[in-house]
Coordinates of C-alpha atoms and ligand atoms in Angstrom, one line a residue:
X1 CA 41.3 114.9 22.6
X2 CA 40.6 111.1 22.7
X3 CA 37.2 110.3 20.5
X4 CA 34.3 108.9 22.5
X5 CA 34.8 105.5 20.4
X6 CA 37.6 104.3 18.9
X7 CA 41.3 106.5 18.1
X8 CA 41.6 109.8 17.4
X9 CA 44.1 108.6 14.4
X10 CA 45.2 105.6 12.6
X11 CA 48.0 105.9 10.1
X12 CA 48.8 103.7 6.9
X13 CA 52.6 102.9 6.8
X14 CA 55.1 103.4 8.9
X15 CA 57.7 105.3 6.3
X16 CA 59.1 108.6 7.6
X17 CA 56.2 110.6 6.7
X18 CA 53.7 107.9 8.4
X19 CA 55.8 108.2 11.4
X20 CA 56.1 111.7 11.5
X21 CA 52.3 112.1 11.0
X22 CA 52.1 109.5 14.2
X23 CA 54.1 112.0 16.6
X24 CA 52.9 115.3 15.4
X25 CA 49.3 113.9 15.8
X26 CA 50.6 112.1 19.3
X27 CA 52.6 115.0 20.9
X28 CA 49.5 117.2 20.8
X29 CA 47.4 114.5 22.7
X30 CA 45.6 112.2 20.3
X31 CA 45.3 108.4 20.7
X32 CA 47.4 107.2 17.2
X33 CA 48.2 103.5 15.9
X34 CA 49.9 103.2 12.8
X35 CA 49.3 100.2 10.2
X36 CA 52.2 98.8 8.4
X37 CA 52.0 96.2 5.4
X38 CA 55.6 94.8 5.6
X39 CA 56.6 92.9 8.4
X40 CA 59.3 95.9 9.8
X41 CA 58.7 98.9 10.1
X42 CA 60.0 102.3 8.6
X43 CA 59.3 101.9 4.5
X44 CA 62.3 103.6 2.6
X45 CA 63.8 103.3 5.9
X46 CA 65.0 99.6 6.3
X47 CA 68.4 98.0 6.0
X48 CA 69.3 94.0 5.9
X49 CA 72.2 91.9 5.3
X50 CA 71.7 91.9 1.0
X51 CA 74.7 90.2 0.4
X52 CA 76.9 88.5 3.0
X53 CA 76.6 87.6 6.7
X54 CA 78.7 90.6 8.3
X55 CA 77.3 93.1 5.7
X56 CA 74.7 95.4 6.2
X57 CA 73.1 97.4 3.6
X58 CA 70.7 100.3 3.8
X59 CA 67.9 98.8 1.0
X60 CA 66.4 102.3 0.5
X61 CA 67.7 105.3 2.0
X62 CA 71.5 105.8 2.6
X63 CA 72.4 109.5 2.9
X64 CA 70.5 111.9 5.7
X65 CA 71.2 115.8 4.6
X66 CA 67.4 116.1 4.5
X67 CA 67.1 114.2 7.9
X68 CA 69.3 115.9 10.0
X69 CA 68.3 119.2 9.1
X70 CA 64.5 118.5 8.6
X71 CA 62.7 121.2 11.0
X72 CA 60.5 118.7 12.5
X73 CA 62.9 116.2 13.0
X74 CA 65.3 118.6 14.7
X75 CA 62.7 119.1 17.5
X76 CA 62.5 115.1 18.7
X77 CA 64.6 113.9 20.6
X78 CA 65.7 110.8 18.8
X79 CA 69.1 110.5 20.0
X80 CA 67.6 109.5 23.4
X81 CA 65.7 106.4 20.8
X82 CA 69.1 105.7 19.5
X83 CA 69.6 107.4 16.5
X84 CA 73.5 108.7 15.9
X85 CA 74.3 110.6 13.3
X86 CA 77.7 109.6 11.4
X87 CA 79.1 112.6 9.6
X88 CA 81.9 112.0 7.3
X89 CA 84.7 115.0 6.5
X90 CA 82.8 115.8 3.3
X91 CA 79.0 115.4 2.1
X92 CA 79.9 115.2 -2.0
X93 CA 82.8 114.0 -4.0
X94 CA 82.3 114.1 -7.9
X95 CA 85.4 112.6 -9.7
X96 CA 86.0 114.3 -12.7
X97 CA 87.2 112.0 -16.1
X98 CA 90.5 113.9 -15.6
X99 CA 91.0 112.0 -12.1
X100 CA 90.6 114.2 -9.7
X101 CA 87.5 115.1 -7.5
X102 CA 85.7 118.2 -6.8
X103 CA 84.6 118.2 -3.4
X104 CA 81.7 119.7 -0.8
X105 CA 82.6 120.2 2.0
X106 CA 81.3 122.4 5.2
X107 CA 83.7 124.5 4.3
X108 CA 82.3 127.2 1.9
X109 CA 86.2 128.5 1.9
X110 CA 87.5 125.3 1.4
X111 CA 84.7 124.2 -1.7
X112 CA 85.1 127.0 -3.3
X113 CA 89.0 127.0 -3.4
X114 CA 89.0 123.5 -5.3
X115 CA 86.7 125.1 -7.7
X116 CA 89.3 127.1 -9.3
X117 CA 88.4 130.1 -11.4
X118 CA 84.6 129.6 -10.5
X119 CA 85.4 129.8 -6.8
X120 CA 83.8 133.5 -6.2
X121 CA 80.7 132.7 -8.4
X122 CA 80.1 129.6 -6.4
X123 CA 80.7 131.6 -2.6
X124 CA 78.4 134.2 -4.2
X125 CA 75.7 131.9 -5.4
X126 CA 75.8 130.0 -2.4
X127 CA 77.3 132.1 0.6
X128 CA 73.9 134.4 1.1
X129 CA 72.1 131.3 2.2
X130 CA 74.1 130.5 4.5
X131 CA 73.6 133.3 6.9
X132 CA 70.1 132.4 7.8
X133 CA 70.0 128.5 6.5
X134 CA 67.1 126.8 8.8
X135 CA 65.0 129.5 8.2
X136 CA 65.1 129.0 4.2
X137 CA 64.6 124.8 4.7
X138 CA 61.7 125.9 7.2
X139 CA 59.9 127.3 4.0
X140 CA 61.5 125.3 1.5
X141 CA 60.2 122.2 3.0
X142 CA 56.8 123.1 3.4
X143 CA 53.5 123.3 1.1
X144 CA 53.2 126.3 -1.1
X145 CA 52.1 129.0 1.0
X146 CA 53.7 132.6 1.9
X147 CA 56.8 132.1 3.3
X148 CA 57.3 132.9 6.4
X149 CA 60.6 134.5 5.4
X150 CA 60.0 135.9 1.5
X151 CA 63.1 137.4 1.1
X152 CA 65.6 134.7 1.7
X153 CA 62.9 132.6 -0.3
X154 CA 62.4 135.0 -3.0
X155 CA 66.2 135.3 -3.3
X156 CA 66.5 131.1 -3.7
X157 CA 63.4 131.5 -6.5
X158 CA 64.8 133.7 -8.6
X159 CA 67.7 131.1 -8.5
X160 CA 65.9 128.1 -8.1
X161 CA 63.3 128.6 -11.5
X162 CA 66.1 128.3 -13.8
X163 CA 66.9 124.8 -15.3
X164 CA 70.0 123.1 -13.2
X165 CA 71.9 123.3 -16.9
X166 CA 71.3 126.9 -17.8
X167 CA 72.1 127.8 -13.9
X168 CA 75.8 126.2 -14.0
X169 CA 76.0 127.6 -17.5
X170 CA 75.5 131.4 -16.6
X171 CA 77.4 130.7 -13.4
X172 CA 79.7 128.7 -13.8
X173 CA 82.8 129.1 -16.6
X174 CA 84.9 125.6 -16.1
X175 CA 84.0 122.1 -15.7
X176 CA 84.6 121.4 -12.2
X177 CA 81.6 123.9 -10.5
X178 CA 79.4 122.9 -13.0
X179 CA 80.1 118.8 -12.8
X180 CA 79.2 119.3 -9.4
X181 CA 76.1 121.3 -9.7
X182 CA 75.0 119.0 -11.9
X183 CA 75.8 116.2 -9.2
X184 CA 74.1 117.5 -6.5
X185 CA 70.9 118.6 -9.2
X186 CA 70.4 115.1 -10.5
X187 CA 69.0 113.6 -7.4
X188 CA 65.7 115.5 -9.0
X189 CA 65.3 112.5 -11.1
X190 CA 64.4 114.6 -14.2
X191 CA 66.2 116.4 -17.0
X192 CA 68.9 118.9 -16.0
X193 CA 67.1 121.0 -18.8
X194 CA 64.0 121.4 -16.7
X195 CA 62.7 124.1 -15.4
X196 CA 63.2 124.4 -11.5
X197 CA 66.2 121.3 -11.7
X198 CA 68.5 124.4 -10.4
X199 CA 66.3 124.3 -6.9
X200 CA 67.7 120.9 -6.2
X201 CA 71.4 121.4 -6.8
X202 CA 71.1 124.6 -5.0
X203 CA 69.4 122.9 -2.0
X204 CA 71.8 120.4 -1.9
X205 CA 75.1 122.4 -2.1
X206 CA 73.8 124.8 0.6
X207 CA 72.6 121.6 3.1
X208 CA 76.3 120.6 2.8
X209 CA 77.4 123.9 3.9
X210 CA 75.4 123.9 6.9
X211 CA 75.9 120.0 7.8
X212 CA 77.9 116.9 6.5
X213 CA 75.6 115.0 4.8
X214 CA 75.6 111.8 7.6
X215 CA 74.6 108.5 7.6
X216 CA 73.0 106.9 10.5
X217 CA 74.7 104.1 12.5
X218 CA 73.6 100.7 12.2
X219 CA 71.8 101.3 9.2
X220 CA 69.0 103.7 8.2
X221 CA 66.7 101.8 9.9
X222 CA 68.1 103.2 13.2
X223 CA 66.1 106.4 12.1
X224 CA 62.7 104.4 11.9
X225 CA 63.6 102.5 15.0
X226 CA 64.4 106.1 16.9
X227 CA 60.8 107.5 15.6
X228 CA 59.0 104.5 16.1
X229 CA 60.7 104.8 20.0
X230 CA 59.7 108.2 20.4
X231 CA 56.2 107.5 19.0
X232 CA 55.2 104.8 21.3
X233 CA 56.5 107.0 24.4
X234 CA 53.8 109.3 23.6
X235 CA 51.1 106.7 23.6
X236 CA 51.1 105.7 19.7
X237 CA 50.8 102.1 18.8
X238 CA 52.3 100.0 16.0
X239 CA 51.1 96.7 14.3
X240 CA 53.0 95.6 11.1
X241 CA 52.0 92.7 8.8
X242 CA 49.2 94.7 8.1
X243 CA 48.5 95.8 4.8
X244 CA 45.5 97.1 4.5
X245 CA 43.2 97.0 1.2
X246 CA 40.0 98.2 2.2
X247 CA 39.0 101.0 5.1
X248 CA 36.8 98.7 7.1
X249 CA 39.9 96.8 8.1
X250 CA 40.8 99.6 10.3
X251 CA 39.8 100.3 13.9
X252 CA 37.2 103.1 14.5
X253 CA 39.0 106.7 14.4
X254 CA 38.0 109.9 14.0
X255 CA 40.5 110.5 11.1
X256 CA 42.7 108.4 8.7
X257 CA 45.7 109.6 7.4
X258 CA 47.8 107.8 4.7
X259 CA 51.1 107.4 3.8
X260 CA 50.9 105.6 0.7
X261 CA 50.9 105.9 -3.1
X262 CA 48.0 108.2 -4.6
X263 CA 46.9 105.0 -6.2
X264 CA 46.5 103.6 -3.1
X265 CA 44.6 105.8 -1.4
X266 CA 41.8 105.6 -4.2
X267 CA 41.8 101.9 -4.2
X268 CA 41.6 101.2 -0.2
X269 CA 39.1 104.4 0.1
X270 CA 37.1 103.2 -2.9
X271 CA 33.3 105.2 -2.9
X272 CA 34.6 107.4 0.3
X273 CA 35.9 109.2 -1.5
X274 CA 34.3 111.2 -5.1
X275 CA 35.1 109.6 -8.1
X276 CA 35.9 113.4 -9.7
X277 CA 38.7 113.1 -6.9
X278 CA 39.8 109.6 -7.8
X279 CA 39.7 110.6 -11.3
X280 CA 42.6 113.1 -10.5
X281 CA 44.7 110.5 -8.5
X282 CA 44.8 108.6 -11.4
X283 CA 46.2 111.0 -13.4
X284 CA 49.2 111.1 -10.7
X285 CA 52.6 110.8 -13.0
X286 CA 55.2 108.4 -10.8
X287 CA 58.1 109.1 -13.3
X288 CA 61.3 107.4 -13.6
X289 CA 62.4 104.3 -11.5
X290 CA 66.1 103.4 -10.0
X291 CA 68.2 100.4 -10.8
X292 CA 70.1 99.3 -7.9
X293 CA 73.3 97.6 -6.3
X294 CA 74.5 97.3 -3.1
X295 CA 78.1 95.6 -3.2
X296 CA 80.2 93.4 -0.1
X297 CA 83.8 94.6 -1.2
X298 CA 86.9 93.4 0.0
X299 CA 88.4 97.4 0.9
X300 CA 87.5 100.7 0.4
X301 CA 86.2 101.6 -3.6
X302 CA 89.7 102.4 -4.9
X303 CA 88.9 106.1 -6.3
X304 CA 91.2 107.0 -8.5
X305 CA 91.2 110.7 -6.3
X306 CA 91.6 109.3 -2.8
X307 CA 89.8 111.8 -1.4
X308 CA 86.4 110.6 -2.7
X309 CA 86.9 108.2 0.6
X310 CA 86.1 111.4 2.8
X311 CA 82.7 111.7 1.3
X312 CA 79.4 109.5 2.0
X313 CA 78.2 110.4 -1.0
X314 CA 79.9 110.5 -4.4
X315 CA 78.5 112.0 -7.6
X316 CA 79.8 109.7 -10.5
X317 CA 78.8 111.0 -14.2
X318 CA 81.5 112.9 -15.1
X319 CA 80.6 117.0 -16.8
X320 CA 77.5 118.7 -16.8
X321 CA 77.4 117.5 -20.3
X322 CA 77.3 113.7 -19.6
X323 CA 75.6 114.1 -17.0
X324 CA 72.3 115.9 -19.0
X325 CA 72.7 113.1 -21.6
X326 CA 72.7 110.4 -18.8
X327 CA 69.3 112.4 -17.7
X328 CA 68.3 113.3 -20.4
X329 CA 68.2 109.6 -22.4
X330 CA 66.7 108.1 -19.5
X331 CA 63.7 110.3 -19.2
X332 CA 62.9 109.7 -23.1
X333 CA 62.5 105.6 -22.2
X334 CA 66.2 104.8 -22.8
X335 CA 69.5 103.7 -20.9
X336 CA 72.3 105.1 -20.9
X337 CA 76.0 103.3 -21.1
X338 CA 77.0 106.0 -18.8
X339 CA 74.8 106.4 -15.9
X340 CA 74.8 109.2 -14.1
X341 CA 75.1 107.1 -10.4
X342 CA 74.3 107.8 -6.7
X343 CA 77.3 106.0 -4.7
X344 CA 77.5 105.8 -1.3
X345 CA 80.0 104.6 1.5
X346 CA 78.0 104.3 4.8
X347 CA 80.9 102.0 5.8
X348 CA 83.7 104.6 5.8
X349 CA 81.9 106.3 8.2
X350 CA 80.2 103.4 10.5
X351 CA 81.8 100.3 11.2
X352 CA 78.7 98.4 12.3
X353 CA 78.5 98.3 8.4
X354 CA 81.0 95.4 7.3
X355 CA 83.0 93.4 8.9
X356 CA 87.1 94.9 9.6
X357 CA 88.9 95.6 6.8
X358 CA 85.8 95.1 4.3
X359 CA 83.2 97.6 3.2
X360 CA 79.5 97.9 1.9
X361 CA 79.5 99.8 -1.9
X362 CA 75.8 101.0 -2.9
X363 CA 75.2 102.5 -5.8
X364 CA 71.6 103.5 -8.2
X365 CA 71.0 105.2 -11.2
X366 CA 67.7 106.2 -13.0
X367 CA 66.0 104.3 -15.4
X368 CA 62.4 104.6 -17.7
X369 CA 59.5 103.9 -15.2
X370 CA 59.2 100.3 -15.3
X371 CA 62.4 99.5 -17.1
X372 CA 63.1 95.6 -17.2
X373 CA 67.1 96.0 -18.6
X374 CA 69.4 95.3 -16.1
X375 CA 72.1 98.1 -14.9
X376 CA 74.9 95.8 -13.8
X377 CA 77.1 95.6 -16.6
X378 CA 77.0 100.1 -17.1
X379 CA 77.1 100.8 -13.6
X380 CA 80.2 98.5 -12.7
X381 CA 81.8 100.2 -15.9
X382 CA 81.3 103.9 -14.8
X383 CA 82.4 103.1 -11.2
X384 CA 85.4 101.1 -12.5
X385 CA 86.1 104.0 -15.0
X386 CA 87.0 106.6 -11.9
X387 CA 88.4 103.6 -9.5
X388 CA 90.1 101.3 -12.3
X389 CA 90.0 98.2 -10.1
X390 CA 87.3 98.4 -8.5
X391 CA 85.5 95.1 -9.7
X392 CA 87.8 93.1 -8.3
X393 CA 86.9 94.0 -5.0
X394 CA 83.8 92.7 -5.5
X395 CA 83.2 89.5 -2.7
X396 CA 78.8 90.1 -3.5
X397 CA 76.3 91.8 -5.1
X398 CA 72.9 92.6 -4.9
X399 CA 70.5 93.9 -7.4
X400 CA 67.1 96.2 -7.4
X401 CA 65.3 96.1 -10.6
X402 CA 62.7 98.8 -10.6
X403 CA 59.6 95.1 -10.0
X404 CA 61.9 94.4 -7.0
X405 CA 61.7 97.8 -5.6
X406 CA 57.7 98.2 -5.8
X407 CA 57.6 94.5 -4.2
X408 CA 59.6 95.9 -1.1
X409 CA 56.9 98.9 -0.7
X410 CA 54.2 99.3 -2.4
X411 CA 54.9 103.3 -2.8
X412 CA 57.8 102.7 -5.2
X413 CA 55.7 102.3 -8.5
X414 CA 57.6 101.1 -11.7
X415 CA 60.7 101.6 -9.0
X416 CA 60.2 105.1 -8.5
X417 CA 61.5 106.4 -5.2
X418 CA 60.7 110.2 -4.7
X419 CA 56.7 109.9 -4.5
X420 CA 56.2 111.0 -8.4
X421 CA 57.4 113.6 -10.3
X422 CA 58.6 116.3 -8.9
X423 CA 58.6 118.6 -12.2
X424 CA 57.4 122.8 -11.9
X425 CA 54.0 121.7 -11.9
X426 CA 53.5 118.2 -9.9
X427 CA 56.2 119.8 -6.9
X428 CA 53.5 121.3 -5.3
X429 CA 50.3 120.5 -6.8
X430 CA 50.7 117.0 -5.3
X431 CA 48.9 114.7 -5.3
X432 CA 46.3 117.0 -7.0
X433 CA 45.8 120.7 -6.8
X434 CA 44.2 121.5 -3.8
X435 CA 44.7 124.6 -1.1
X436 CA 45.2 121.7 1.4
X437 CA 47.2 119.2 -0.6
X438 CA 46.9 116.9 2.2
X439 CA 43.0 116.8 2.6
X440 CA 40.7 114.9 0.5
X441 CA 36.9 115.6 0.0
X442 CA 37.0 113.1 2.9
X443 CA 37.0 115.5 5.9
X444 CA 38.3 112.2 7.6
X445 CA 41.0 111.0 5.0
X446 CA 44.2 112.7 4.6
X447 CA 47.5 111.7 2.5
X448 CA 50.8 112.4 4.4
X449 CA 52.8 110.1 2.2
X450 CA 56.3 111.7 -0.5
X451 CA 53.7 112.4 -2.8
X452 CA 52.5 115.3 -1.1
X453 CA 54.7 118.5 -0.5
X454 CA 57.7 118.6 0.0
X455 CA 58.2 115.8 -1.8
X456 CA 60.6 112.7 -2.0
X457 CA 63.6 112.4 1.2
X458 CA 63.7 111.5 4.7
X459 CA 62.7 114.6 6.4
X460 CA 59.0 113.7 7.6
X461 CA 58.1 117.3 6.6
X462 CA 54.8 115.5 4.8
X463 CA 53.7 113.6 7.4
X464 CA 54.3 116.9 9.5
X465 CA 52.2 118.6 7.8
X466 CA 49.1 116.6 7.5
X467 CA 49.1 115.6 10.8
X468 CA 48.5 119.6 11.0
X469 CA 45.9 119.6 8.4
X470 CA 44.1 116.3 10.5
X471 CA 44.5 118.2 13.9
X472 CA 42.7 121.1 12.7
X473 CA 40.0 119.0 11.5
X474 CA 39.9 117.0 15.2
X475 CA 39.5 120.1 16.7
X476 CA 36.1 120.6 14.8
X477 CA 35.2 117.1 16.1
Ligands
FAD1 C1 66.9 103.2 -3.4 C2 66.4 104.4 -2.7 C3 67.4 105.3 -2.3 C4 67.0 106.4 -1.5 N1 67.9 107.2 -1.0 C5 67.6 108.3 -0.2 C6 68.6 108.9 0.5 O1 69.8 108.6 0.5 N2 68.2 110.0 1.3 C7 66.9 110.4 1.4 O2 66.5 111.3 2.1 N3 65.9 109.7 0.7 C8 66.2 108.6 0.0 N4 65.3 107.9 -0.7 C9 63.9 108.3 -0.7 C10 63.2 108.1 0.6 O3 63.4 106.7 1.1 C11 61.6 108.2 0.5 O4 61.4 109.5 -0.2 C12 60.9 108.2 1.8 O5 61.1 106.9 2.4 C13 59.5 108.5 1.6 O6 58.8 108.3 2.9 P1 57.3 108.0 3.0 O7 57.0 107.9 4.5 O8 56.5 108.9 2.2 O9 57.1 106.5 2.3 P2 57.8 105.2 2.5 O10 59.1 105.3 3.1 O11 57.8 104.6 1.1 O12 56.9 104.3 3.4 C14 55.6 103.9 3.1 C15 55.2 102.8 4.0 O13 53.8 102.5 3.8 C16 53.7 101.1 3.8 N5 52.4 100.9 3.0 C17 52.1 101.2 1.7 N6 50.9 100.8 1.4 C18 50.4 100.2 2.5 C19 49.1 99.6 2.8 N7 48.2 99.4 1.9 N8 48.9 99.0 4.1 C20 49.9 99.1 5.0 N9 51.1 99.7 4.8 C21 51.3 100.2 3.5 C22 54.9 100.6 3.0 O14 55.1 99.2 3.3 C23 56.0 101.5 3.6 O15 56.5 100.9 4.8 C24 65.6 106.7 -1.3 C25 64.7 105.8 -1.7 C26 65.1 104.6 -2.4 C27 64.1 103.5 -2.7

């Protein structure tokens, strides 16, 4: 396939999506090298010693459900890079204010029996999808097209269109199923009374049905290290300390793909591309940012509910109810003394994480795009109020304001993490509306970055896909 001058392919970052792009383009025979602005590789994918020697901490990504089960990720063979996948006994724990924890595990038995009188609502909401799971995240994670298996997807829609609140509300008749709905819906970064907010709290409670969510040992970055392995074995080539701010920086290739922010993408192709198109980047909505802390502790997070030690991810918020206010307050431009927070435990689960007997703590909530306030003080409180004791565990702590997140990559503007919005309308018309949302006007420029479907995660399903769209257009040469 190899152009008569120059690559076939150059990429722009390194992040999951750039490095999925690399190998889909690769695999099928074209000559790739990837470009990367920071001086490692893998974007949301890095982890680093944020607090004490001994310590490692995932800066970005913590949690893999979309990563183990991503289709195209399923097909490489990055075990054979290095990449092991460290499940714990339970993907979710969500401590209730009453003490004790609701939990998801593989189990749809064993879920549903700690959700008392709810438990056949939740086995029939969820158990359907479970027959024929990698064939519902095959379409799910994919642009908007027709599925390749309507019915399964037609029965998620009908599901999925509601708002995450009004789902666990007709569902759902006691705290406990709800709280955890609501859990596993917030990681949409938008108001639990959205439309479409039940898709993601579906998604998630059926993923954890059909694996434990894992984390990956040594740190995420043993994912981008794995792809970045596999990528160079086909041929592919990577430089980082490269950030590049104008196209003539790059070698010759037939076709560019990118895997940055919209805003980049009009600034570094500047007049190749039409200014009616740029026009409509700009008009790209980020959304909310994250405020973050990754903790050394001196033991495990003393949960009130010892069983939230079995999950690597635990849902802290309380009800549905606090949880929509959390959501809700911070999408109108304020923050909330009760954060709805993201906590997870990669130590519990991988003990290249801390030295013995001490554990890593990492914990985020959502904040206004932008926001300057720091989180510490709230998020301390609301872990401390389910594990009463928790800050004096404390040995070090790091903080992520939303100006220190878009300083690590670029992508994360006003610190948010998913790629933009992913509301009813910007979920698949992104970045603009297009039949292709991955080509430009550009035959020769293509966006493969989060902010193209499916959207925010560690699944490379983006870059997947527009290394499809940019193979079809080597083919025409
Ligand atoms: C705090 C946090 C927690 C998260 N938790 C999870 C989680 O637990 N599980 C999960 O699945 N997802 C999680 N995510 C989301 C996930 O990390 C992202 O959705 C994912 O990394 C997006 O991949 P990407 O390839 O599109 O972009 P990125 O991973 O952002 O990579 C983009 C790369 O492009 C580079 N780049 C940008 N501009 C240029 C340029 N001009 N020149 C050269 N290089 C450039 C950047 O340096 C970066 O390396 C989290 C993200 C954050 C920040």
């Amino acid at each position: 396939m190899s152009s008569k001058s120059g690559l076939d392919a150059v990429v722009v970052g390194s992040g999951p999506n750039g490095l999925a792009a690399a190998i889909a383009l690769a695999r099928e025979g074209a000559s790739v090298a990837v470009f990367e602005g920071a001086d490692e590789i893998g974007g949301g994918l890095r982890s680093a010693p944020l607090t004490q020697p001994g310590f490692l901490h995932d800066v970005c990504s913590a949690v893999h459900p979309m990563g183990v089960l991503s289709p195209f990720f399923r097909q490489l063979p990055l075990e054979q890079y290095g990449l092991i996948w460290r499940r714990p006994a339970a993907s979710v724990a969500h401590p209730m204010p009453d003490g004790d924890a609701v939990m998801l595990y593989r189990s749809l038995e064993r879920t549903a029996a700690g959700l008392g009188g709810d438990a056949k609502a939740y086995r029939r909401l969820v158990g359907p999808f479970l027959e024929r799971p990698h064939d519902l995240l095959a379409d799910a994670m994919a642009p908007l097209r027709i599925p390749a298996h309507p019915v399964g997807m037609m029965r998620f829609g009908v599901r999925a269109a509601f708002s995450a609140n009004r789902l666990a509300r007709l569902l759902f008749r006691e705290a406990p199923a709800r709280a955890l709905f609501a859990g596993c819906a917030g990681h949409s970064v938008l108001p639990l009374t959205s439309p479409l907010t039940a898709a993601l709290g579906l998604m998630f409670a059926i993923t954890g049905h059909v694996e434990d969510w894992p984390v990956a040992q040594g740190g995420s970055q043993s994912i981008g290290r794995a792809l970045a392995g596999h990528l160079e074995s086909l041929g592919g080539r990577i430089e980082t300390g490269r950030r590049i701010e104008r196209l003539e920086e790059l070698p010759a290739a037939s076709v560019v793909l990118f895997d940055t922010s919209p805003e980049a993408l009009s600034r570094i192709a500047g007049d190749a591309l039409p200014p009616g198109y740029r026009r409509r980047l700009a008009r790209y909505r980020y959304g909310p940012g994250v405020f973050k802390l990754d903790w050394a502790l001196d033991g495990p997070i003393p949960w009130r509910d010892p069983a939230c030690l079995e999950a690597s991810t635990v849902h802290v918020g309380g009800t549905l109810e606090e949880i929509c206010a959390s959501e809700r307050a911070m999408y109108r431009g304020r923050h909330s003394e009760r954060p709805y927070l993201i906590v997870c435990q990669q130590s519990q689960f991988d003990e290249t994480r801390a030295p013995a007997g001490k554990h890593t703590g990492y914990a985020y909530c959502h904040v206004p795009h932008g926001s300057t306030v720091d989180m510490t003080g709230p998020i301390e409180r609301q872990v401390e109020r389910f594990a009463p004791g928790f800050g004096d565990r404390i040995l070090a702590r790091h903080t992520m304001s939303p100006a220190w997140l878009e300083r690590h990559n670029p992508n994360y503007k006003g610190g948010a993490i998913t790629g933009g919005v992913a509301d009813a309308f910007q979920l698949f018309n992104r970045p603009v509306t297009r039949l292709d949302p991955y080509a430009t006007p550009n035959p020769r420029l293509f966006i493969c970055s989060a902010a193209t479907p499916p959207g925010g995660g560690v699944h490379g399903q983006c870059g997947y896909w527009a290394a499809q769209s940019a193979l079809r257009q080597l083919a025409r040469g």
